[in-house]
Amino acid sequence: MSIRNPKQALYEQFAAVAKALGNPQRLELIEHLAQGPRSVDALAGKLGLPIANVSQHLQAMRRAGLVTSERDGKFINYSLVDESVLAAFAAVRTVAERHSAEVERVVRVWFHRRDDMEPVSREELASRMNDGLVTVIDVRPADEFALGHLPGAINVPLSELESRLPSFESGREIVAYCRGPWCVMSFEAVAELRKRGFSARRLEDGLPEWKASGLAVKCNA
Amino acid sequence: MSIRNPKQALYEQFAAVAKALGNPQRLELIEHLAQGPRSVDALAGKLGLPIANVSQHLQAMRRAGLVTSERDGKFINYSLVDESVLAAFAAVRTVAERHSAEVERVVRVWFHRRDDMEPVSREELASRMNDGLVTVIDVRPADEFALGHLPGAINVPLSELESRLPSFESGREIVAYCRGPWCVMSFEAVAELRKRGFSARRLEDGLPEWKASGLAVKCNA
DNA sequence: ATGACATTCAATAATTATATTGAATGAATT
DNA sequence: AATTCATTCAATATAATTATTGAATGTCAT
C-alpha cells in the first residue's frame, strides 16, 4: 500500500465498506446474520454455497468491519457488528428501490401487483395483536424461528403452509413475515393464502427490523 | 446474464448500488456532486484525474442509478439522483467510522486530537449566527461557494486563509465548514486559525448536510 | 492418541474492475 | 465548413474479485 494523503485514505476506508456490501452473496449473508449469530456451516447450508466460499466472504466482511466472529467449540459464529450494518444495507436498498427500474420490474413480475402486497406497518400489527384480531405467521424455517420471533406468532414454514391451511380460521386476517423487506417467503405465503380465499397481508420488513425498532421478541432458547 | 430467481435478481441489484459506491474516486465524485450539478470537466479538475477516467466512473454510477446527466451546450452536467444517495454514503461512512480502527487512526494522526476538533452542531450555529456572535467562513474554492453557501458566510478559500488572517476580529469565534463531514479543508483551516490564536471550530458535516436538514442556503446565481 | 468435523489456508482459473491512451462524436463558435 | 472543445468510445494492460479444489489447522469426543 502506497503513501496516501489523508483524504484518499479515508475514502479508501469508506469504499472498502461499500465494496464489502457490493456482492449479492454477501448481502444474503447479511440478511441471515441479521436474524442472529450463525456458523459458517449453517450459512453455507442456507445459501447453498460451498463452505470455503462462504468462509471467504465472511472474512472479507470481517476485514471491512461488518461482522465479528467468535469460536464456540467446533463452530465459529459470525454476527453483524451492530445495527449500522443493517442501516447501510437499508440505505443501499433504498437507492436501488427508488432508481432501479429493474428492481421494480422484478418485484412486479414475481409478486404480480405491488398494491396487492401493501404491507402492514409494525405499529398497526402491534396494536391489532394486542386486540387479538389477527393471526401472525412466521414463514421462516423452524430453526430460525426458534432463535427469535414475534411474540404470539406461530411458525408455519413455507414448505408446510399448504398442509396447515385447514387449521386456519377462515374469517380471521393473517399477517405473514419472514427475514426482511425483500425476503420472498412472505410474499409467496401471502399469494398462496389469498389464492385459498384467506385475507392475508405481509408485515413491512421482517424480524430484524421489528427487533431494531424496539418491539418485543420471543425466543425458545 | 443467466436466468436467476427473483431473490438473486434483487440481491444483484442491491449489490450493484453498493458496488458503485465501492470505489474511493467515485465516493469523492459523490461528495462533489453533493454540492450541486457538475460537468465531467469540472469534476476531473477537482479530483486531478484524466477526463476519460472520470467519465467512466460517472457512467458506472449512472448505470447503478446513483447519478443522472443532462446536456447543457458543450457540457454534460451530472447530478445525484436524490438524497438517498447521500444517505447511503452516510450510512456506509457510519459503519466505517464505528468499526474501522484505520479511520480513527487517520483522523487522529492528521487532525491531532479528536476532541480539539469537536464540531459545532447546525442548530447551535444557526442560533449563534442569528445573535451575530460568530464569523462563519466557507473554505471551499470560490467556484463552489458561488453555487451555494450558508447565508452570512464569507468565502475564504484555504489557499487564501493565511493572507486574510489579519482581517479577522481576534476576539470573535470563527466557524469553518467545507464540503462534508470528512472534507479535510475545514480541519486544516481550524488548525491554522488556532495556531494563530483564534478561537475556531468546525461545523459538523458540510454544506450538503446543512441543505438537507432544511436550513437556508444562499446562492450567487 | 485417534477420528470426526468445522473452519481456514493456499493455489488456481475465470471473470470483472480500473487506468490509460488515442480516436470518434457532437455541440458551439468563427 | 472549419475549428474548438467537452465528452464518450474503443482498445489495451494491469490489478482485483470470485469460485473451486484439496490440503492444513484446530477442537471435540472417544
PDB file of C-alpha atoms in Angstrom, chain A residues 49-148:
ATOM      1  CA  LEU A  49     -22.829 -22.471  -1.388  1.00  0.00           C
ATOM      2  CA  PRO A  50     -19.532 -24.270  -0.706  1.00  0.00           C
ATOM      3  CA  ILE A  51     -18.282 -23.740   2.838  1.00  0.00           C
ATOM      4  CA  ALA A  52     -14.906 -22.389   1.752  1.00  0.00           C
ATOM      5  CA  ASN A  53     -16.628 -19.817  -0.391  1.00  0.00           C
ATOM      6  CA  VAL A  54     -18.819 -18.618   2.455  1.00  0.00           C
ATOM      7  CA  SER A  55     -15.809 -18.564   4.757  1.00  0.00           C
ATOM      8  CA  GLN A  56     -14.012 -16.287   2.341  1.00  0.00           C
ATOM      9  CA  HIS A  57     -16.946 -13.931   2.064  1.00  0.00           C
ATOM     10  CA  LEU A  58     -17.264 -13.757   5.824  1.00  0.00           C
ATOM     11  CA  GLN A  59     -13.587 -12.993   6.173  1.00  0.00           C
ATOM     12  CA  ALA A  60     -13.882 -10.246   3.607  1.00  0.00           C
ATOM     13  CA  MET A  61     -16.733  -8.756   5.613  1.00  0.00           C
ATOM     14  CA  ARG A  62     -14.732  -9.035   8.806  1.00  0.00           C
ATOM     15  CA  ARG A  63     -11.830  -7.182   7.218  1.00  0.00           C
ATOM     16  CA  ALA A  64     -14.213  -4.391   6.292  1.00  0.00           C
ATOM     17  CA  GLY A  65     -15.620  -4.252   9.830  1.00  0.00           C
ATOM     18  CA  LEU A  66     -19.088  -5.561   9.015  1.00  0.00           C
ATOM     19  CA  VAL A  67     -19.061  -8.734  11.085  1.00  0.00           C
ATOM     20  CA  THR A  68     -17.245 -10.244  14.044  1.00  0.00           C
ATOM     21  CA  SER A  69     -16.634 -13.887  14.828  1.00  0.00           C
ATOM     22  CA  GLU A  70     -16.416 -15.911  17.989  1.00  0.00           C
ATOM     23  CA  ARG A  71     -15.439 -19.516  18.417  1.00  0.00           C
ATOM     24  CA  ASP A  72     -17.883 -21.822  20.145  1.00  0.00           C
ATOM     25  CA  GLY A  73     -16.428 -25.310  20.259  1.00  0.00           C
ATOM     26  CA  LYS A  74     -16.009 -26.598  16.763  1.00  0.00           C
ATOM     27  CA  PHE A  75     -18.103 -23.803  15.347  1.00  0.00           C
ATOM     28  CA  ILE A  76     -17.231 -20.232  14.613  1.00  0.00           C
ATOM     29  CA  ASN A  77     -20.220 -17.963  14.913  1.00  0.00           C
ATOM     30  CA  TYR A  78     -20.321 -14.787  12.908  1.00  0.00           C
ATOM     31  CA  SER A  79     -22.513 -11.854  13.825  1.00  0.00           C
ATOM     32  CA  LEU A  80     -23.164  -8.401  12.484  1.00  0.00           C
ATOM     33  CA  VAL A  81     -21.024  -5.884  14.241  1.00  0.00           C
ATOM     34  CA  ASP A  82     -24.057  -3.713  15.021  1.00  0.00           C
ATOM     35  CA  GLU A  83     -27.205  -2.185  13.540  1.00  0.00           C
ATOM     36  CA  SER A  84     -25.229   0.294  11.480  1.00  0.00           C
ATOM     37  CA  VAL A  85     -24.554  -2.528   9.018  1.00  0.00           C
ATOM     38  CA  LEU A  86     -28.266  -3.126   8.582  1.00  0.00           C
ATOM     39  CA  ALA A  87     -28.793   0.605   8.266  1.00  0.00           C
ATOM     40  CA  ALA A  88     -26.243   0.735   5.455  1.00  0.00           C
ATOM     41  CA  PHE A  89     -27.880  -2.218   3.730  1.00  0.00           C
ATOM     42  CA  ALA A  90     -31.247  -0.496   4.059  1.00  0.00           C
ATOM     43  CA  ALA A  91     -29.858   2.753   2.646  1.00  0.00           C
ATOM     44  CA  VAL A  92     -28.392   0.917  -0.329  1.00  0.00           C
ATOM     45  CA  ARG A  93     -31.697  -0.839  -0.843  1.00  0.00           C
ATOM     46  CA  THR A  94     -33.494   2.484  -0.798  1.00  0.00           C
ATOM     47  CA  VAL A  95     -31.304   3.814  -3.581  1.00  0.00           C
ATOM     48  CA  ALA A  96     -31.918   0.675  -5.600  1.00  0.00           C
ATOM     49  CA  GLU A  97     -35.648   0.724  -4.993  1.00  0.00           C
ATOM     50  CA  ARG A  98     -36.013   4.335  -5.944  1.00  0.00           C
ATOM     51  CA  HIS A  99     -33.910   4.333  -9.025  1.00  0.00           C
ATOM     52  CA  SER A 100     -33.585   0.952 -10.479  1.00  0.00           C
ATOM     53  CA  ALA A 101     -36.320   0.139 -12.912  1.00  0.00           C
ATOM     54  CA  GLU A 102     -35.043  -3.400 -12.799  1.00  0.00           C
ATOM     55  CA  VAL A 103     -35.963  -3.826  -9.147  1.00  0.00           C
ATOM     56  CA  GLU A 104     -39.458  -2.562  -9.853  1.00  0.00           C
ATOM     57  CA  ARG A 105     -39.772  -4.920 -12.750  1.00  0.00           C
ATOM     58  CA  VAL A 106     -38.652  -7.927 -10.766  1.00  0.00           C
ATOM     59  CA  VAL A 107     -40.990  -7.084  -7.942  1.00  0.00           C
ATOM     60  CA  ARG A 108     -43.893  -6.648 -10.292  1.00  0.00           C
ATOM     61  CA  VAL A 109     -43.300  -9.723 -12.384  1.00  0.00           C
ATOM     62  CA  TRP A 110     -42.824 -12.053  -9.439  1.00  0.00           C
ATOM     63  CA  PHE A 111     -45.231 -10.599  -6.984  1.00  0.00           C
ATOM     64  CA  HIS A 112     -47.881  -9.612  -9.540  1.00  0.00           C
ATOM     65  CA  ARG A 113     -49.429  -6.358  -8.374  1.00  0.00           C
ATOM     66  CA  ARG A 114     -47.480  -4.324  -5.911  1.00  0.00           C
ATOM     67  CA  ASP A 115     -50.535  -2.798  -4.236  1.00  0.00           C
ATOM     68  CA  ASP A 116     -51.887  -6.288  -3.587  1.00  0.00           C
ATOM     69  CA  MET A 117     -48.859  -6.630  -1.422  1.00  0.00           C
ATOM     70  CA  GLU A 118     -49.304  -3.456   0.625  1.00  0.00           C
ATOM     71  CA  PRO A 119     -47.707  -4.367   3.929  1.00  0.00           C
ATOM     72  CA  VAL A 120     -48.988  -3.915   7.467  1.00  0.00           C
ATOM     73  CA  SER A 121     -46.893  -1.481   9.471  1.00  0.00           C
ATOM     74  CA  ARG A 122     -45.219  -2.662  12.645  1.00  0.00           C
ATOM     75  CA  GLU A 123     -47.293  -0.252  14.723  1.00  0.00           C
ATOM     76  CA  GLU A 124     -50.553  -1.402  13.198  1.00  0.00           C
ATOM     77  CA  LEU A 125     -49.676  -5.044  13.688  1.00  0.00           C
ATOM     78  CA  ALA A 126     -48.604  -4.486  17.284  1.00  0.00           C
ATOM     79  CA  SER A 127     -51.946  -2.895  18.141  1.00  0.00           C
ATOM     80  CA  ARG A 128     -54.039  -5.457  16.295  1.00  0.00           C
ATOM     81  CA  MET A 129     -52.141  -8.248  18.019  1.00  0.00           C
ATOM     82  CA  ASN A 130     -52.986  -6.651  21.335  1.00  0.00           C
ATOM     83  CA  ASP A 131     -56.645  -6.687  20.386  1.00  0.00           C
ATOM     84  CA  GLY A 132     -56.332 -10.344  19.334  1.00  0.00           C
ATOM     85  CA  LEU A 133     -57.667  -9.575  15.857  1.00  0.00           C
ATOM     86  CA  VAL A 134     -55.036 -11.228  13.754  1.00  0.00           C
ATOM     87  CA  THR A 135     -53.124 -14.470  13.245  1.00  0.00           C
ATOM     88  CA  VAL A 136     -49.422 -13.838  12.771  1.00  0.00           C
ATOM     89  CA  ILE A 137     -47.412 -16.477  10.963  1.00  0.00           C
ATOM     90  CA  ASP A 138     -43.631 -16.658  10.727  1.00  0.00           C
ATOM     91  CA  VAL A 139     -42.873 -18.414   7.458  1.00  0.00           C
ATOM     92  CA  ARG A 140     -39.179 -18.929   8.086  1.00  0.00           C
ATOM     93  CA  PRO A 141     -37.753 -22.413   8.684  1.00  0.00           C
ATOM     94  CA  ALA A 142     -38.145 -23.795  12.206  1.00  0.00           C
ATOM     95  CA  ASP A 143     -34.502 -23.279  13.210  1.00  0.00           C
ATOM     96  CA  GLU A 144     -34.656 -19.578  12.517  1.00  0.00           C
ATOM     97  CA  PHE A 145     -37.992 -19.282  14.308  1.00  0.00           C
ATOM     98  CA  ALA A 146     -36.524 -20.946  17.395  1.00  0.00           C
ATOM     99  CA  LEU A 147     -33.834 -18.313  17.647  1.00  0.00           C
ATOM    100  CA  GLY A 148     -36.307 -15.464  17.863  1.00  0.00           C
TER     101      GLY A 148
END
